[in-house]
Amino acid sequence: MQSNAIHFTNQKNHNIHLYVCKDYDTISKKAAGLVSGMVNVKPDCILGLATGSSPIGMYEKLAELYRDGITDYSKVTTFNLDEYCALPEDNDQSYHYFMREHLFAHINVPAENIHIPSGCAQDVETECRNYDAAIAAAGGIDIQVLGIGSNGHIGFNEPADAFIGSTHLVKLKDSTIKANARFFQSEADVPRQAISMGIGSIMAAKKILLIAHGANKAKAIAATLE
Ligand code: F6R
């Protein structure tokens, strides 16, 4: 068996479908099937996308499905979860760069339909407000892809008792700066701020596809489900 499915309704009446897969390749295929299925049923759908290692396999499979002529992205619109502040889009650690490398260069989503918060915006407040307004004007996100940090963070929203709902400027915690330093030449190069969709903007998505892989995510997944 490739994956075990468990379906239930949580206390907030959300329908949860939990797929426990035997390995990362199976997770990636399952996730790609769910996203490409959405695009095939609703060609002008709104996809919410994430960076990080978790969705990379799924993006590879989506590119394959596009090459095989199975999925067409010509009417799709995308919104990414987050971006570092003050990193130019062509910096190889920017999320703009990541998305181009792993997905956008390999599918036919029109450039004008791609949205990623601009970490270099002069007026960050306005950038955040405009970002949420653009999501609302597009009709809301049909399926939001997420990863999760081993401490339970989503986007740049760290675990907390109260969350900021909308897209906002985040001052990165020292622990996040230290954790992300491995991707940069030195800790000093890690941006200190980021723009992130808030938990409210994320939970407003009609569907959420959260991809978690590896034993270090087990506690966060258990706590999320509970
Ligand atoms: C990605 C993002 C992050 C990651 C999380 C998990 O846009 O905002 O919250 O989803 O850090 O990262 P990986 O997938 O590398 O374990």
PDB file of C-alpha atoms in Angstrom, residues 20-207:
ATOM      1  CA  VAL A  20       0.391   8.655   5.826  1.00  0.00           C
ATOM      2  CA  CYS A  21       2.827   7.767   3.047  1.00  0.00           C
ATOM      3  CA  LYS A  22       5.699   5.301   2.993  1.00  0.00           C
ATOM      4  CA  ASP A  23       8.332   7.733   1.741  1.00  0.00           C
ATOM      5  CA  TYR A  24       9.008  11.240   0.427  1.00  0.00           C
ATOM      6  CA  ASP A  25       8.449  10.227  -3.204  1.00  0.00           C
ATOM      7  CA  THR A  26       4.983   8.892  -2.358  1.00  0.00           C
ATOM      8  CA  ILE A  27       4.141  12.073  -0.391  1.00  0.00           C
ATOM      9  CA  SER A  28       5.256  14.185  -3.370  1.00  0.00           C
ATOM     10  CA  LYS A  29       3.168  12.159  -5.857  1.00  0.00           C
ATOM     11  CA  LYS A  30       0.090  12.313  -3.615  1.00  0.00           C
ATOM     12  CA  ALA A  31       0.478  16.089  -3.098  1.00  0.00           C
ATOM     13  CA  ALA A  32       1.068  16.699  -6.822  1.00  0.00           C
ATOM     14  CA  GLY A  33      -2.062  14.670  -7.616  1.00  0.00           C
ATOM     15  CA  LEU A  34      -4.121  16.856  -5.271  1.00  0.00           C
ATOM     16  CA  VAL A  35      -2.788  20.141  -6.722  1.00  0.00           C
ATOM     17  CA  SER A  36      -2.923  19.103 -10.383  1.00  0.00           C
ATOM     18  CA  GLY A  37      -6.393  17.645  -9.752  1.00  0.00           C
ATOM     19  CA  MET A  38      -7.495  21.078  -8.525  1.00  0.00           C
ATOM     20  CA  VAL A  39      -6.021  22.774 -11.626  1.00  0.00           C
ATOM     21  CA  ASN A  40      -7.685  20.247 -13.941  1.00  0.00           C
ATOM     22  CA  VAL A  41     -11.110  20.669 -12.316  1.00  0.00           C
ATOM     23  CA  LYS A  42     -10.787  24.468 -12.012  1.00  0.00           C
ATOM     24  CA  PRO A  43      -8.301  25.750 -14.649  1.00  0.00           C
ATOM     25  CA  ASP A  44      -8.467  29.330 -13.310  1.00  0.00           C
ATOM     26  CA  CYS A  45      -7.891  28.311  -9.704  1.00  0.00           C
ATOM     27  CA  ILE A  46      -5.855  30.265  -7.152  1.00  0.00           C
ATOM     28  CA  LEU A  47      -2.920  28.335  -5.714  1.00  0.00           C
ATOM     29  CA  GLY A  48      -1.211  29.302  -2.467  1.00  0.00           C
ATOM     30  CA  LEU A  49       2.411  28.128  -2.555  1.00  0.00           C
ATOM     31  CA  ALA A  50       5.272  27.600  -0.115  1.00  0.00           C
ATOM     32  CA  THR A  51       9.053  27.323  -0.286  1.00  0.00           C
ATOM     33  CA  GLY A  52      11.266  25.089   1.888  1.00  0.00           C
ATOM     34  CA  SER A  53      12.334  21.505   1.317  1.00  0.00           C
ATOM     35  CA  SER A  54       8.911  19.904   1.879  1.00  0.00           C
ATOM     36  CA  PRO A  55       7.217  20.843  -1.436  1.00  0.00           C
ATOM     37  CA  ILE A  56      10.284  20.428  -3.699  1.00  0.00           C
ATOM     38  CA  GLY A  57       9.368  16.846  -4.670  1.00  0.00           C
ATOM     39  CA  MET A  58       5.796  17.903  -5.358  1.00  0.00           C
ATOM     40  CA  TYR A  59       6.998  20.760  -7.580  1.00  0.00           C
ATOM     41  CA  GLU A  60       9.138  18.279  -9.549  1.00  0.00           C
ATOM     42  CA  LYS A  61       6.088  16.061 -10.106  1.00  0.00           C
ATOM     43  CA  LEU A  62       3.933  19.044 -11.094  1.00  0.00           C
ATOM     44  CA  ALA A  63       6.571  19.999 -13.687  1.00  0.00           C
ATOM     45  CA  GLU A  64       6.502  16.413 -15.005  1.00  0.00           C
ATOM     46  CA  LEU A  65       2.701  16.449 -15.262  1.00  0.00           C
ATOM     47  CA  TYR A  66       2.955  19.744 -17.172  1.00  0.00           C
ATOM     48  CA  ARG A  67       5.597  18.322 -19.554  1.00  0.00           C
ATOM     49  CA  ASP A  68       3.381  15.281 -20.133  1.00  0.00           C
ATOM     50  CA  GLY A  69       0.531  17.599 -21.165  1.00  0.00           C
ATOM     51  CA  ILE A  70      -1.646  16.578 -18.201  1.00  0.00           C
ATOM     52  CA  THR A  71      -1.940  19.963 -16.469  1.00  0.00           C
ATOM     53  CA  ASP A  72      -2.185  23.444 -17.994  1.00  0.00           C
ATOM     54  CA  TYR A  73      -1.395  26.499 -15.837  1.00  0.00           C
ATOM     55  CA  SER A  74      -2.222  29.196 -18.392  1.00  0.00           C
ATOM     56  CA  LYS A  75      -5.191  30.452 -16.345  1.00  0.00           C
ATOM     57  CA  VAL A  76      -3.826  29.731 -12.867  1.00  0.00           C
ATOM     58  CA  THR A  77      -2.929  32.483 -10.382  1.00  0.00           C
ATOM     59  CA  THR A  78      -0.460  31.909  -7.540  1.00  0.00           C
ATOM     60  CA  PHE A  79       0.239  33.586  -4.200  1.00  0.00           C
ATOM     61  CA  ASN A  80       3.290  32.658  -2.136  1.00  0.00           C
ATOM     62  CA  LEU A  81       3.305  32.554   1.628  1.00  0.00           C
ATOM     63  CA  ASP A  82       6.320  34.687   2.398  1.00  0.00           C
ATOM     64  CA  GLU A  83       9.566  36.397   1.421  1.00  0.00           C
ATOM     65  CA  TYR A  84      12.637  37.730   3.212  1.00  0.00           C
ATOM     66  CA  CYS A  85      13.015  41.479   3.459  1.00  0.00           C
ATOM     67  CA  ALA A  86      15.827  43.279   1.673  1.00  0.00           C
ATOM     68  CA  LEU A  87      16.980  40.339  -0.470  1.00  0.00           C
ATOM     69  CA  PRO A  88      16.892  41.167  -4.175  1.00  0.00           C
ATOM     70  CA  GLU A  89      14.717  38.787  -6.224  1.00  0.00           C
ATOM     71  CA  ASP A  90      17.779  37.407  -8.024  1.00  0.00           C
ATOM     72  CA  ASN A  91      19.559  36.506  -4.765  1.00  0.00           C
ATOM     73  CA  ASP A  92      19.666  32.702  -4.692  1.00  0.00           C
ATOM     74  CA  GLN A  93      18.274  32.676  -1.131  1.00  0.00           C
ATOM     75  CA  SER A  94      15.229  34.743  -2.009  1.00  0.00           C
ATOM     76  CA  TYR A  95      11.917  32.946  -2.254  1.00  0.00           C
ATOM     77  CA  HIS A  96      11.378  34.563  -5.674  1.00  0.00           C
ATOM     78  CA  TYR A  97      14.517  32.731  -6.842  1.00  0.00           C
ATOM     79  CA  PHE A  98      13.445  29.470  -5.190  1.00  0.00           C
ATOM     80  CA  MET A  99      10.035  29.491  -6.863  1.00  0.00           C
ATOM     81  CA  ARG A 100      11.509  30.233 -10.286  1.00  0.00           C
ATOM     82  CA  GLU A 101      14.067  27.422  -9.914  1.00  0.00           C
ATOM     83  CA  HIS A 102      11.713  24.792  -8.556  1.00  0.00           C
ATOM     84  CA  LEU A 103       8.433  25.546 -10.304  1.00  0.00           C
ATOM     85  CA  PHE A 104       7.762  28.643 -12.375  1.00  0.00           C
ATOM     86  CA  ALA A 105      10.550  28.044 -14.919  1.00  0.00           C
ATOM     87  CA  HIS A 106       9.052  24.600 -15.597  1.00  0.00           C
ATOM     88  CA  ILE A 107       5.326  25.309 -16.048  1.00  0.00           C
ATOM     89  CA  ASN A 108       3.282  27.787 -18.100  1.00  0.00           C
ATOM     90  CA  VAL A 109       1.812  29.988 -15.361  1.00  0.00           C
ATOM     91  CA  PRO A 110       1.805  33.554 -16.811  1.00  0.00           C
ATOM     92  CA  ALA A 111       4.344  35.815 -15.063  1.00  0.00           C
ATOM     93  CA  GLU A 112       1.646  38.424 -14.382  1.00  0.00           C
ATOM     94  CA  ASN A 113      -0.374  35.822 -12.424  1.00  0.00           C
ATOM     95  CA  ILE A 114       2.484  35.101  -9.995  1.00  0.00           C
ATOM     96  CA  HIS A 115       2.390  36.898  -6.633  1.00  0.00           C
ATOM     97  CA  ILE A 116       5.137  36.802  -4.013  1.00  0.00           C
ATOM     98  CA  PRO A 117       5.386  39.480  -1.324  1.00  0.00           C
ATOM     99  CA  SER A 118       8.025  42.017  -2.270  1.00  0.00           C
ATOM    100  CA  GLY A 119      10.594  41.990   0.509  1.00  0.00           C
ATOM    101  CA  CYS A 120      12.215  45.048  -1.048  1.00  0.00           C
ATOM    102  CA  ALA A 121       9.049  47.189  -0.965  1.00  0.00           C
ATOM    103  CA  GLN A 122       9.684  50.746   0.284  1.00  0.00           C
ATOM    104  CA  ASP A 123       6.391  50.798   2.157  1.00  0.00           C
ATOM    105  CA  VAL A 124       5.995  47.376   3.764  1.00  0.00           C
ATOM    106  CA  GLU A 125       2.646  48.229   5.413  1.00  0.00           C
ATOM    107  CA  THR A 126       1.104  49.049   2.037  1.00  0.00           C
ATOM    108  CA  GLU A 127       2.728  45.985   0.452  1.00  0.00           C
ATOM    109  CA  CYS A 128       1.081  43.765   3.107  1.00  0.00           C
ATOM    110  CA  ARG A 129      -2.336  45.399   2.760  1.00  0.00           C
ATOM    111  CA  ASN A 130      -2.168  45.197  -1.039  1.00  0.00           C
ATOM    112  CA  TYR A 131      -1.175  41.540  -0.852  1.00  0.00           C
ATOM    113  CA  ASP A 132      -4.259  40.551   1.168  1.00  0.00           C
ATOM    114  CA  ALA A 133      -6.412  42.741  -1.072  1.00  0.00           C
ATOM    115  CA  ALA A 134      -5.036  41.000  -4.185  1.00  0.00           C
ATOM    116  CA  ILE A 135      -5.853  37.572  -2.703  1.00  0.00           C
ATOM    117  CA  ALA A 136      -9.385  38.739  -1.891  1.00  0.00           C
ATOM    118  CA  ALA A 137      -9.834  40.321  -5.341  1.00  0.00           C
ATOM    119  CA  ALA A 138      -8.761  37.032  -6.960  1.00  0.00           C
ATOM    120  CA  GLY A 139     -11.592  35.309  -5.074  1.00  0.00           C
ATOM    121  CA  GLY A 140      -9.507  33.732  -2.285  1.00  0.00           C
ATOM    122  CA  ILE A 141      -7.061  30.836  -2.343  1.00  0.00           C
ATOM    123  CA  ASP A 142      -8.496  27.507  -3.520  1.00  0.00           C
ATOM    124  CA  ILE A 143      -5.675  25.365  -2.175  1.00  0.00           C
ATOM    125  CA  GLN A 144      -2.835  26.561   0.044  1.00  0.00           C
ATOM    126  CA  VAL A 145       0.324  24.438   0.113  1.00  0.00           C
ATOM    127  CA  LEU A 146       2.205  24.549   3.428  1.00  0.00           C
ATOM    128  CA  GLY A 147       5.249  23.065   5.082  1.00  0.00           C
ATOM    129  CA  ILE A 148       5.661  23.147   8.836  1.00  0.00           C
ATOM    130  CA  GLY A 149       8.721  23.876  10.964  1.00  0.00           C
ATOM    131  CA  SER A 150       9.820  21.309  13.532  1.00  0.00           C
ATOM    132  CA  ASN A 151       8.661  23.811  16.203  1.00  0.00           C
ATOM    133  CA  GLY A 152       5.283  24.123  14.440  1.00  0.00           C
ATOM    134  CA  HIS A 153       5.859  27.406  12.564  1.00  0.00           C
ATOM    135  CA  ILE A 154       3.805  28.051   9.429  1.00  0.00           C
ATOM    136  CA  GLY A 155       5.139  30.613   6.971  1.00  0.00           C
ATOM    137  CA  PHE A 156       7.045  32.922   9.339  1.00  0.00           C
ATOM    138  CA  ASN A 157       4.300  32.619  11.986  1.00  0.00           C
ATOM    139  CA  GLU A 158       5.932  31.168  15.082  1.00  0.00           C
ATOM    140  CA  PRO A 159       3.812  29.145  17.549  1.00  0.00           C
ATOM    141  CA  ALA A 160       1.963  31.599  19.817  1.00  0.00           C
ATOM    142  CA  ASP A 161      -1.199  31.933  21.873  1.00  0.00           C
ATOM    143  CA  ALA A 162      -2.471  34.693  19.607  1.00  0.00           C
ATOM    144  CA  PHE A 163      -1.699  35.073  15.915  1.00  0.00           C
ATOM    145  CA  ILE A 164      -1.534  38.014  13.555  1.00  0.00           C
ATOM    146  CA  GLY A 165      -4.265  37.281  11.029  1.00  0.00           C
ATOM    147  CA  SER A 166      -3.227  39.209   7.948  1.00  0.00           C
ATOM    148  CA  THR A 167      -0.056  39.539   5.885  1.00  0.00           C
ATOM    149  CA  HIS A 168       2.509  41.332   8.035  1.00  0.00           C
ATOM    150  CA  LEU A 169       6.131  42.231   8.678  1.00  0.00           C
ATOM    151  CA  VAL A 170       7.908  39.704  10.911  1.00  0.00           C
ATOM    152  CA  LYS A 171      11.010  40.351  12.950  1.00  0.00           C
ATOM    153  CA  LEU A 172      12.828  37.024  12.825  1.00  0.00           C
ATOM    154  CA  LYS A 173      13.595  35.369  16.155  1.00  0.00           C
ATOM    155  CA  ASP A 174      17.232  34.606  16.968  1.00  0.00           C
ATOM    156  CA  SER A 175      16.388  30.879  16.794  1.00  0.00           C
ATOM    157  CA  THR A 176      15.054  31.307  13.231  1.00  0.00           C
ATOM    158  CA  ILE A 177      18.098  33.344  12.182  1.00  0.00           C
ATOM    159  CA  LYS A 178      20.376  30.636  13.591  1.00  0.00           C
ATOM    160  CA  ALA A 179      18.362  27.822  11.958  1.00  0.00           C
ATOM    161  CA  ASN A 180      18.412  29.543   8.551  1.00  0.00           C
ATOM    162  CA  ALA A 181      22.105  30.510   8.735  1.00  0.00           C
ATOM    163  CA  ARG A 182      23.019  27.191   7.067  1.00  0.00           C
ATOM    164  CA  PHE A 183      21.621  28.515   3.776  1.00  0.00           C
ATOM    165  CA  PHE A 184      23.738  31.694   3.871  1.00  0.00           C
ATOM    166  CA  GLN A 185      27.475  32.347   3.911  1.00  0.00           C
ATOM    167  CA  SER A 186      27.275  33.492   7.515  1.00  0.00           C
ATOM    168  CA  GLU A 187      24.686  34.209  10.193  1.00  0.00           C
ATOM    169  CA  ALA A 188      25.219  37.926   9.586  1.00  0.00           C
ATOM    170  CA  ASP A 189      23.865  37.488   6.032  1.00  0.00           C
ATOM    171  CA  VAL A 190      20.494  36.104   7.189  1.00  0.00           C
ATOM    172  CA  PRO A 191      17.812  38.767   6.734  1.00  0.00           C
ATOM    173  CA  ARG A 192      16.405  40.009  10.038  1.00  0.00           C
ATOM    174  CA  GLN A 193      12.881  40.563   8.747  1.00  0.00           C
ATOM    175  CA  ALA A 194      10.388  38.902   6.429  1.00  0.00           C
ATOM    176  CA  ILE A 195       6.887  39.431   5.068  1.00  0.00           C
ATOM    177  CA  SER A 196       4.535  36.552   5.804  1.00  0.00           C
ATOM    178  CA  MET A 197       0.900  35.800   5.219  1.00  0.00           C
ATOM    179  CA  GLY A 198      -0.788  35.622   8.610  1.00  0.00           C
ATOM    180  CA  ILE A 199      -2.589  32.628  10.064  1.00  0.00           C
ATOM    181  CA  GLY A 200      -5.914  34.332   9.207  1.00  0.00           C
ATOM    182  CA  SER A 201      -4.974  34.730   5.526  1.00  0.00           C
ATOM    183  CA  ILE A 202      -3.814  31.094   5.473  1.00  0.00           C
ATOM    184  CA  MET A 203      -6.883  29.683   7.228  1.00  0.00           C
ATOM    185  CA  ALA A 204      -9.146  31.591   4.823  1.00  0.00           C
ATOM    186  CA  ALA A 205      -7.993  29.245   2.028  1.00  0.00           C
ATOM    187  CA  LYS A 206     -10.742  26.889   0.873  1.00  0.00           C
ATOM    188  CA  LYS A 207      -8.369  23.920   1.204  1.00  0.00           C
TER     189      LYS A 207
END
